[in-house]
Amino acid sequence: MKNSKKAVIFDLDGVIVDTAKFHFLAWQNLAEKLGITFTAEDNEHLKGVSRVRSLEKILKWGHKEVSQEEFEELMHDKNEEYLTYVNQMTTKDILPRVKETLDYLKKENHPIALGSASKNAKRILKHVGLMHYFDAIVDGNEVTQAKPNPEVFLKAAKLLNVNPQNAIVFEDSLSGIEAANTGQMLSIGIGNARVLAAADYVFKNFRELDLETLKNILNKQTNL
Ligand code: B16
Ligand code: MG
């Protein structure tokens, strides 16, 4: 028997915490060493993109080719630097009203999962003290197909024992919204409404999504 309670799946970077700024610092240092210009705008195109794909893109933008061995080394170095920032994260790094939203969902017994491209997701959740909210975690270590493929969210729904049509996804990237839509889940964009126009709902952040509105969304009839 499937769980009939609405499940909620959260993306990590850009939804729960802003780790994009740490990815930016680490990628920028790496690009600089390679003589590649890398701007904050370039970084926008790496949101929700896997580590391997991100480095491929940066090298392509800089018209650089490296051996497989060097590629692995660059990815390793970038991650080591990124982790020095992650290791300093605390509860203060949780984005506004995220904790209150999680508390509400927990109180109402909604199953909660994480669906992230990051291989560092569990470490980040531990650092910001949110691990215990999640009934299931699907991260970059468990998926073979990157967003916009719905694999990450479908796996999360399966672990929560809910039909995809009975799951809601919070995402800040367009590829994540497309993944949720393809997976037949209700997609809620967190960020810019123009960028996330494909989402069923868009809120600038969790401050804009009050609990009454969330309740209404959760109570919406679905085709089970
Ligand atoms: P890692 P999300 C994504 O997180 C980030 O947005 C993206 O910039 C990063 O490259 C990717 O995780 C992989 O992260 O290097 O830690 O494995 O938005 O899917 O939670
Ligand atoms: Mg994200």
PDB file of C-alpha atoms and ligand atoms in Angstrom:
ATOM      1  CA  MET A   1       0.000   0.000   0.000  1.00  0.00           C
ATOM      2  CA  LYS A   2       1.319   3.403  -1.014  1.00  0.00           C
ATOM      3  CA  ASN A   3       1.463   6.230   1.493  1.00  0.00           C
ATOM      4  CA  SER A   4      -1.437   8.594   0.694  1.00  0.00           C
ATOM      5  CA  LYS A   5       0.047  11.551   2.569  1.00  0.00           C
ATOM      6  CA  LYS A   6       1.615  14.176   0.255  1.00  0.00           C
ATOM      7  CA  ALA A   7       5.384  13.832   0.152  1.00  0.00           C
ATOM      8  CA  VAL A   8       7.724  16.782  -0.181  1.00  0.00           C
ATOM      9  CA  ILE A   9      11.096  16.583  -1.924  1.00  0.00           C
ATOM     10  CA  PHE A  10      13.647  19.351  -1.461  1.00  0.00           C
ATOM     11  CA  ASP A  11      16.573  20.234  -3.697  1.00  0.00           C
ATOM     12  CA  LEU A  12      19.557  21.331  -1.579  1.00  0.00           C
ATOM     13  CA  ASP A  13      21.666  24.096  -3.124  1.00  0.00           C
ATOM     14  CA  GLY A  14      19.518  27.175  -3.703  1.00  0.00           C
ATOM     15  CA  VAL A  15      16.532  25.819  -1.764  1.00  0.00           C
ATOM     16  CA  ILE A  16      17.766  24.827   1.716  1.00  0.00           C
ATOM     17  CA  VAL A  17      21.194  26.501   1.712  1.00  0.00           C
ATOM     18  CA  ASP A  18      23.126  28.777  -0.609  1.00  0.00           C
ATOM     19  CA  THR A  19      26.189  26.672  -1.410  1.00  0.00           C
ATOM     20  CA  ALA A  20      26.396  28.217  -4.904  1.00  0.00           C
ATOM     21  CA  LYS A  21      28.603  30.972  -3.454  1.00  0.00           C
ATOM     22  CA  PHE A  22      31.089  28.331  -2.219  1.00  0.00           C
ATOM     23  CA  HIS A  23      31.023  26.453  -5.538  1.00  0.00           C
ATOM     24  CA  PHE A  24      31.717  29.806  -7.204  1.00  0.00           C
ATOM     25  CA  LEU A  25      34.801  30.546  -5.071  1.00  0.00           C
ATOM     26  CA  ALA A  26      36.271  27.083  -5.675  1.00  0.00           C
ATOM     27  CA  TRP A  27      35.524  27.017  -9.432  1.00  0.00           C
ATOM     28  CA  GLN A  28      36.856  30.543  -9.817  1.00  0.00           C
ATOM     29  CA  ASN A  29      40.191  29.624  -8.192  1.00  0.00           C
ATOM     30  CA  LEU A  30      40.463  26.580 -10.416  1.00  0.00           C
ATOM     31  CA  ALA A  31      39.632  28.592 -13.545  1.00  0.00           C
ATOM     32  CA  GLU A  32      42.183  31.231 -12.613  1.00  0.00           C
ATOM     33  CA  LYS A  33      44.928  28.578 -12.308  1.00  0.00           C
ATOM     34  CA  LEU A  34      44.001  27.411 -15.808  1.00  0.00           C
ATOM     35  CA  GLY A  35      43.930  30.958 -17.183  1.00  0.00           C
ATOM     36  CA  ILE A  36      40.188  30.824 -17.794  1.00  0.00           C
ATOM     37  CA  THR A  37      37.913  33.771 -17.007  1.00  0.00           C
ATOM     38  CA  PHE A  38      34.996  32.659 -14.825  1.00  0.00           C
ATOM     39  CA  THR A  39      32.345  35.121 -13.691  1.00  0.00           C
ATOM     40  CA  ALA A  40      29.422  35.010 -11.281  1.00  0.00           C
ATOM     41  CA  GLU A  41      27.158  34.917 -14.333  1.00  0.00           C
ATOM     42  CA  ASP A  42      28.980  31.818 -15.626  1.00  0.00           C
ATOM     43  CA  ASN A  43      28.388  30.263 -12.199  1.00  0.00           C
ATOM     44  CA  GLU A  44      24.625  30.674 -12.686  1.00  0.00           C
ATOM     45  CA  HIS A  45      24.841  28.115 -15.502  1.00  0.00           C
ATOM     46  CA  LEU A  46      26.350  25.541 -13.121  1.00  0.00           C
ATOM     47  CA  LYS A  47      23.479  25.543 -10.622  1.00  0.00           C
ATOM     48  CA  GLY A  48      22.057  22.031 -10.329  1.00  0.00           C
ATOM     49  CA  VAL A  49      24.713  20.742 -12.760  1.00  0.00           C
ATOM     50  CA  SER A  50      26.917  17.810 -11.614  1.00  0.00           C
ATOM     51  CA  ARG A  51      30.584  18.261 -10.697  1.00  0.00           C
ATOM     52  CA  VAL A  52      31.842  16.435 -13.813  1.00  0.00           C
ATOM     53  CA  ARG A  53      29.536  18.350 -16.143  1.00  0.00           C
ATOM     54  CA  SER A  54      30.485  21.661 -14.478  1.00  0.00           C
ATOM     55  CA  LEU A  55      34.206  21.124 -15.132  1.00  0.00           C
ATOM     56  CA  GLU A  56      33.488  20.030 -18.712  1.00  0.00           C
ATOM     57  CA  LYS A  57      31.596  23.289 -19.254  1.00  0.00           C
ATOM     58  CA  ILE A  58      34.329  25.484 -17.718  1.00  0.00           C
ATOM     59  CA  LEU A  59      37.005  23.823 -19.878  1.00  0.00           C
ATOM     60  CA  LYS A  60      34.826  24.257 -22.958  1.00  0.00           C
ATOM     61  CA  TRP A  61      34.238  27.953 -22.203  1.00  0.00           C
ATOM     62  CA  GLY A  62      38.042  28.407 -21.838  1.00  0.00           C
ATOM     63  CA  HIS A  63      38.805  26.339 -24.975  1.00  0.00           C
ATOM     64  CA  LYS A  64      41.023  24.059 -22.854  1.00  0.00           C
ATOM     65  CA  GLU A  65      41.623  20.354 -23.157  1.00  0.00           C
ATOM     66  CA  VAL A  66      43.120  18.251 -20.367  1.00  0.00           C
ATOM     67  CA  SER A  67      43.989  14.566 -19.965  1.00  0.00           C
ATOM     68  CA  GLN A  68      41.639  12.289 -18.052  1.00  0.00           C
ATOM     69  CA  GLU A  69      44.150  12.189 -15.206  1.00  0.00           C
ATOM     70  CA  GLU A  70      44.342  15.967 -15.008  1.00  0.00           C
ATOM     71  CA  PHE A  71      40.556  16.194 -15.180  1.00  0.00           C
ATOM     72  CA  GLU A  72      40.238  13.925 -12.129  1.00  0.00           C
ATOM     73  CA  GLU A  73      42.886  15.947 -10.287  1.00  0.00           C
ATOM     74  CA  LEU A  74      41.130  19.246 -11.036  1.00  0.00           C
ATOM     75  CA  MET A  75      37.811  17.882  -9.793  1.00  0.00           C
ATOM     76  CA  HIS A  76      39.474  16.587  -6.646  1.00  0.00           C
ATOM     77  CA  ASP A  77      41.203  19.916  -5.921  1.00  0.00           C
ATOM     78  CA  LYS A  78      38.029  21.885  -6.534  1.00  0.00           C
ATOM     79  CA  ASN A  79      36.100  19.656  -4.164  1.00  0.00           C
ATOM     80  CA  GLU A  80      38.771  19.889  -1.456  1.00  0.00           C
ATOM     81  CA  GLU A  81      38.560  23.680  -1.532  1.00  0.00           C
ATOM     82  CA  TYR A  82      34.748  23.580  -1.633  1.00  0.00           C
ATOM     83  CA  LEU A  83      34.743  21.332   1.447  1.00  0.00           C
ATOM     84  CA  THR A  84      36.816  23.818   3.446  1.00  0.00           C
ATOM     85  CA  TYR A  85      33.875  26.231   3.058  1.00  0.00           C
ATOM     86  CA  VAL A  86      31.259  23.545   3.713  1.00  0.00           C
ATOM     87  CA  ASN A  87      33.065  22.514   6.911  1.00  0.00           C
ATOM     88  CA  GLN A  88      32.487  26.019   8.273  1.00  0.00           C
ATOM     89  CA  MET A  89      28.732  25.923   7.672  1.00  0.00           C
ATOM     90  CA  THR A  90      26.380  26.135  10.662  1.00  0.00           C
ATOM     91  CA  THR A  91      22.634  26.473  11.288  1.00  0.00           C
ATOM     92  CA  LYS A  92      23.082  30.164  10.343  1.00  0.00           C
ATOM     93  CA  ASP A  93      23.544  29.070   6.717  1.00  0.00           C
ATOM     94  CA  ILE A  94      20.012  27.680   6.442  1.00  0.00           C
ATOM     95  CA  LEU A  95      17.986  29.940   4.130  1.00  0.00           C
ATOM     96  CA  PRO A  96      15.210  31.989   5.806  1.00  0.00           C
ATOM     97  CA  ARG A  97      11.977  30.151   6.780  1.00  0.00           C
ATOM     98  CA  VAL A  98      13.252  26.764   5.569  1.00  0.00           C
ATOM     99  CA  LYS A  99      13.402  25.355   9.089  1.00  0.00           C
ATOM    100  CA  GLU A 100       9.881  26.587   9.888  1.00  0.00           C
ATOM    101  CA  THR A 101       8.617  24.932   6.677  1.00  0.00           C
ATOM    102  CA  LEU A 102      10.318  21.651   7.596  1.00  0.00           C
ATOM    103  CA  ASP A 103       8.904  21.863  11.139  1.00  0.00           C
ATOM    104  CA  TYR A 104       5.397  22.334   9.758  1.00  0.00           C
ATOM    105  CA  LEU A 105       5.717  19.397   7.333  1.00  0.00           C
ATOM    106  CA  LYS A 106       7.101  17.168  10.093  1.00  0.00           C
ATOM    107  CA  LYS A 107       4.312  18.158  12.490  1.00  0.00           C
ATOM    108  CA  GLU A 108       1.725  17.280   9.819  1.00  0.00           C
ATOM    109  CA  ASN A 109       3.461  13.929   9.155  1.00  0.00           C
ATOM    110  CA  HIS A 110       4.366  14.600   5.535  1.00  0.00           C
ATOM    111  CA  PRO A 111       7.180  12.322   4.323  1.00  0.00           C
ATOM    112  CA  ILE A 112      10.235  14.458   3.474  1.00  0.00           C
ATOM    113  CA  ALA A 113      13.126  13.675   1.098  1.00  0.00           C
ATOM    114  CA  LEU A 114      16.169  15.361  -0.332  1.00  0.00           C
ATOM    115  CA  GLY A 115      16.783  15.194  -4.100  1.00  0.00           C
ATOM    116  CA  SER A 116      20.134  16.790  -4.916  1.00  0.00           C
ATOM    117  CA  ALA A 117      22.877  16.509  -7.541  1.00  0.00           C
ATOM    118  CA  SER A 118      25.516  17.045  -4.858  1.00  0.00           C
ATOM    119  CA  LYS A 119      27.756  14.230  -3.682  1.00  0.00           C
ATOM    120  CA  ASN A 120      28.342  16.270  -0.519  1.00  0.00           C
ATOM    121  CA  ALA A 121      24.648  16.538   0.413  1.00  0.00           C
ATOM    122  CA  LYS A 122      24.797  14.482   3.619  1.00  0.00           C
ATOM    123  CA  ARG A 123      27.842  16.347   4.915  1.00  0.00           C
ATOM    124  CA  ILE A 124      26.080  19.684   4.288  1.00  0.00           C
ATOM    125  CA  LEU A 125      22.858  18.577   6.015  1.00  0.00           C
ATOM    126  CA  LYS A 126      24.891  17.407   9.035  1.00  0.00           C
ATOM    127  CA  HIS A 127      26.743  20.712   9.242  1.00  0.00           C
ATOM    128  CA  VAL A 128      23.555  22.759   9.260  1.00  0.00           C
ATOM    129  CA  GLY A 129      21.811  20.327  11.624  1.00  0.00           C
ATOM    130  CA  LEU A 130      18.916  19.338   9.353  1.00  0.00           C
ATOM    131  CA  MET A 131      19.668  15.650   8.780  1.00  0.00           C
ATOM    132  CA  HIS A 132      16.935  14.376  11.132  1.00  0.00           C
ATOM    133  CA  TYR A 133      14.114  15.976   9.093  1.00  0.00           C
ATOM    134  CA  PHE A 134      14.708  13.716   6.105  1.00  0.00           C
ATOM    135  CA  ASP A 135      13.039  10.308   5.740  1.00  0.00           C
ATOM    136  CA  ALA A 136      15.033   9.682   2.549  1.00  0.00           C
ATOM    137  CA  ILE A 137      18.081  11.201   0.883  1.00  0.00           C
ATOM    138  CA  VAL A 138      18.893  10.791  -2.807  1.00  0.00           C
ATOM    139  CA  ASP A 139      22.054  12.627  -3.831  1.00  0.00           C
ATOM    140  CA  GLY A 140      24.739  12.675  -6.524  1.00  0.00           C
ATOM    141  CA  ASN A 141      26.120   9.341  -5.312  1.00  0.00           C
ATOM    142  CA  GLU A 142      22.886   7.530  -6.104  1.00  0.00           C
ATOM    143  CA  VAL A 143      21.896   8.814  -9.533  1.00  0.00           C
ATOM    144  CA  THR A 144      23.187   7.949 -12.979  1.00  0.00           C
ATOM    145  CA  GLN A 145      21.068  10.480 -14.909  1.00  0.00           C
ATOM    146  CA  ALA A 146      21.355  14.176 -14.140  1.00  0.00           C
ATOM    147  CA  LYS A 147      18.394  16.584 -13.959  1.00  0.00           C
ATOM    148  CA  PRO A 148      16.339  17.280 -16.162  1.00  0.00           C
ATOM    149  CA  ASN A 149      16.073  13.493 -16.033  1.00  0.00           C
ATOM    150  CA  PRO A 150      13.588  12.767 -13.226  1.00  0.00           C
ATOM    151  CA  GLU A 151      15.630   9.844 -11.785  1.00  0.00           C
ATOM    152  CA  VAL A 152      16.646  11.654  -8.576  1.00  0.00           C
ATOM    153  CA  PHE A 153      13.056  12.605  -7.692  1.00  0.00           C
ATOM    154  CA  LEU A 154      11.520   9.285  -8.776  1.00  0.00           C
ATOM    155  CA  LYS A 155      14.010   7.459  -6.537  1.00  0.00           C
ATOM    156  CA  ALA A 156      13.100   9.762  -3.658  1.00  0.00           C
ATOM    157  CA  ALA A 157       9.350   9.156  -4.180  1.00  0.00           C
ATOM    158  CA  LYS A 158       9.975   5.408  -4.260  1.00  0.00           C
ATOM    159  CA  LEU A 159      11.943   5.513  -1.003  1.00  0.00           C
ATOM    160  CA  LEU A 160       9.101   7.492   0.593  1.00  0.00           C
ATOM    161  CA  ASN A 161       6.612   4.955  -0.790  1.00  0.00           C
ATOM    162  CA  VAL A 162       4.444   7.545  -2.550  1.00  0.00           C
ATOM    163  CA  ASN A 163       3.165   7.798  -6.107  1.00  0.00           C
ATOM    164  CA  PRO A 164       5.070  10.529  -8.016  1.00  0.00           C
ATOM    165  CA  GLN A 165       1.715  12.297  -8.590  1.00  0.00           C
ATOM    166  CA  ASN A 166       1.477  12.577  -4.823  1.00  0.00           C
ATOM    167  CA  ALA A 167       4.833  14.328  -4.437  1.00  0.00           C
ATOM    168  CA  ILE A 168       5.789  17.998  -4.436  1.00  0.00           C
ATOM    169  CA  VAL A 169       9.260  19.189  -5.445  1.00  0.00           C
ATOM    170  CA  PHE A 170      10.996  22.402  -4.346  1.00  0.00           C
ATOM    171  CA  GLU A 171      13.677  23.424  -6.875  1.00  0.00           C
ATOM    172  CA  ASP A 172      15.724  26.501  -7.767  1.00  0.00           C
ATOM    173  CA  SER A 173      17.005  25.350 -11.179  1.00  0.00           C
ATOM    174  CA  LEU A 174      15.098  25.085 -14.439  1.00  0.00           C
ATOM    175  CA  SER A 175      16.510  21.605 -15.096  1.00  0.00           C
ATOM    176  CA  GLY A 176      15.199  20.541 -11.671  1.00  0.00           C
ATOM    177  CA  ILE A 177      11.733  21.944 -12.442  1.00  0.00           C
ATOM    178  CA  GLU A 178      11.762  20.073 -15.764  1.00  0.00           C
ATOM    179  CA  ALA A 179      12.784  16.888 -13.923  1.00  0.00           C
ATOM    180  CA  ALA A 180       9.856  17.261 -11.507  1.00  0.00           C
ATOM    181  CA  ASN A 181       7.407  17.971 -14.354  1.00  0.00           C
ATOM    182  CA  THR A 182       8.602  14.965 -16.381  1.00  0.00           C
ATOM    183  CA  GLY A 183       8.274  12.849 -13.230  1.00  0.00           C
ATOM    184  CA  GLN A 184       4.619  14.015 -12.957  1.00  0.00           C
ATOM    185  CA  MET A 185       5.214  15.745  -9.654  1.00  0.00           C
ATOM    186  CA  LEU A 186       3.945  19.155  -8.611  1.00  0.00           C
ATOM    187  CA  SER A 187       6.846  21.555  -9.150  1.00  0.00           C
ATOM    188  CA  ILE A 188       7.456  24.584  -6.969  1.00  0.00           C
ATOM    189  CA  GLY A 189      10.163  26.963  -8.135  1.00  0.00           C
ATOM    190  CA  ILE A 190      12.149  28.899  -5.540  1.00  0.00           C
ATOM    191  CA  GLY A 191      13.713  31.938  -7.188  1.00  0.00           C
ATOM    192  CA  ASN A 192      13.137  33.991 -10.291  1.00  0.00           C
ATOM    193  CA  ALA A 193       9.646  33.573 -11.836  1.00  0.00           C
ATOM    194  CA  ARG A 194      10.934  34.361 -15.339  1.00  0.00           C
ATOM    195  CA  VAL A 195      13.636  31.679 -15.188  1.00  0.00           C
ATOM    196  CA  LEU A 196      11.336  29.130 -13.528  1.00  0.00           C
ATOM    197  CA  ALA A 197       8.237  29.805 -15.661  1.00  0.00           C
ATOM    198  CA  ALA A 198       7.795  26.059 -16.296  1.00  0.00           C
ATOM    199  CA  ALA A 199       7.027  25.443 -12.594  1.00  0.00           C
ATOM    200  CA  ASP A 200       3.464  24.938 -11.296  1.00  0.00           C
ATOM    201  CA  TYR A 201       4.113  27.639  -8.681  1.00  0.00           C
ATOM    202  CA  VAL A 202       7.011  30.029  -8.120  1.00  0.00           C
ATOM    203  CA  PHE A 203       7.976  31.834  -4.902  1.00  0.00           C
ATOM    204  CA  LYS A 204      10.988  34.101  -4.526  1.00  0.00           C
ATOM    205  CA  ASN A 205      11.928  32.275  -1.323  1.00  0.00           C
ATOM    206  CA  PHE A 206      10.300  30.553   1.655  1.00  0.00           C
ATOM    207  CA  ARG A 207       9.485  33.913   3.221  1.00  0.00           C
ATOM    208  CA  GLU A 208       7.077  34.464   0.343  1.00  0.00           C
ATOM    209  CA  LEU A 209       5.496  31.039   0.811  1.00  0.00           C
ATOM    210  CA  ASP A 210       3.476  31.375   4.012  1.00  0.00           C
ATOM    211  CA  LEU A 211       2.204  28.246   5.756  1.00  0.00           C
ATOM    212  CA  GLU A 212      -1.419  28.944   4.748  1.00  0.00           C
ATOM    213  CA  THR A 213      -0.447  28.931   1.046  1.00  0.00           C
ATOM    214  CA  LEU A 214       1.647  25.793   1.555  1.00  0.00           C
ATOM    215  CA  LYS A 215      -1.298  24.105   3.264  1.00  0.00           C
ATOM    216  CA  ASN A 216      -3.544  24.944   0.274  1.00  0.00           C
ATOM    217  CA  ILE A 217      -0.988  23.521  -2.155  1.00  0.00           C
ATOM    218  CA  LEU A 218      -0.626  20.361  -0.073  1.00  0.00           C
ATOM    219  CA  ASN A 219      -4.406  19.922   0.021  1.00  0.00           C
ATOM    220  CA  LYS A 220      -4.793  20.231  -3.742  1.00  0.00           C
ATOM    221  CA  GLN A 221      -6.518  17.202  -5.249  1.00  0.00           C
ATOM    222  CA  THR A 222      -4.270  14.982  -7.383  1.00  0.00           C
ATOM    223  CA  ASN A 223      -5.018  12.131  -9.758  1.00  0.00           C
ATOM    224  CA  LEU A 224      -3.971   9.189  -7.646  1.00  0.00           C
TER     225      LEU A 224
HETATM  226  P1  B16 B   1      29.017  18.431  -5.617  1.00  0.00           P
HETATM  227  P2  B16 B   1      21.694  20.829  -5.999  1.00  0.00           P
HETATM  228  C1  B16 B   1      24.179  21.031  -7.079  1.00  0.00           C
HETATM  229  O1  B16 B   1      23.332  21.011  -5.952  1.00  0.00           O
HETATM  230  C2  B16 B   1      24.781  22.419  -7.224  1.00  0.00           C
HETATM  231  O2  B16 B   1      23.768  23.362  -7.542  1.00  0.00           O
HETATM  232  C3  B16 B   1      25.787  22.414  -8.368  1.00  0.00           C
HETATM  233  O3  B16 B   1      26.364  23.686  -8.532  1.00  0.00           O
HETATM  234  C4  B16 B   1      26.868  21.367  -8.056  1.00  0.00           C
HETATM  235  O4  B16 B   1      27.832  21.281  -9.118  1.00  0.00           O
HETATM  236  C5  B16 B   1      26.195  20.010  -7.863  1.00  0.00           C
HETATM  237  O5  B16 B   1      25.243  20.097  -6.815  1.00  0.00           O
HETATM  238  C6  B16 B   1      27.212  18.920  -7.504  1.00  0.00           C
HETATM  239  O6  B16 B   1      27.763  19.202  -6.242  1.00  0.00           O
HETATM  240  O7  B16 B   1      30.259  18.932  -6.285  1.00  0.00           O
HETATM  241  O8  B16 B   1      28.931  18.780  -4.159  1.00  0.00           O
HETATM  242  O9  B16 B   1      28.812  16.942  -5.853  1.00  0.00           O
HETATM  243  O10 B16 B   1      21.150  22.150  -6.418  1.00  0.00           O
HETATM  244  O11 B16 B   1      21.352  19.683  -6.943  1.00  0.00           O
HETATM  245  O12 B16 B   1      21.386  20.508  -4.563  1.00  0.00           O
HETATM  246 MG    MG B   2      19.620  23.651  -6.641  1.00  0.00          MG
END
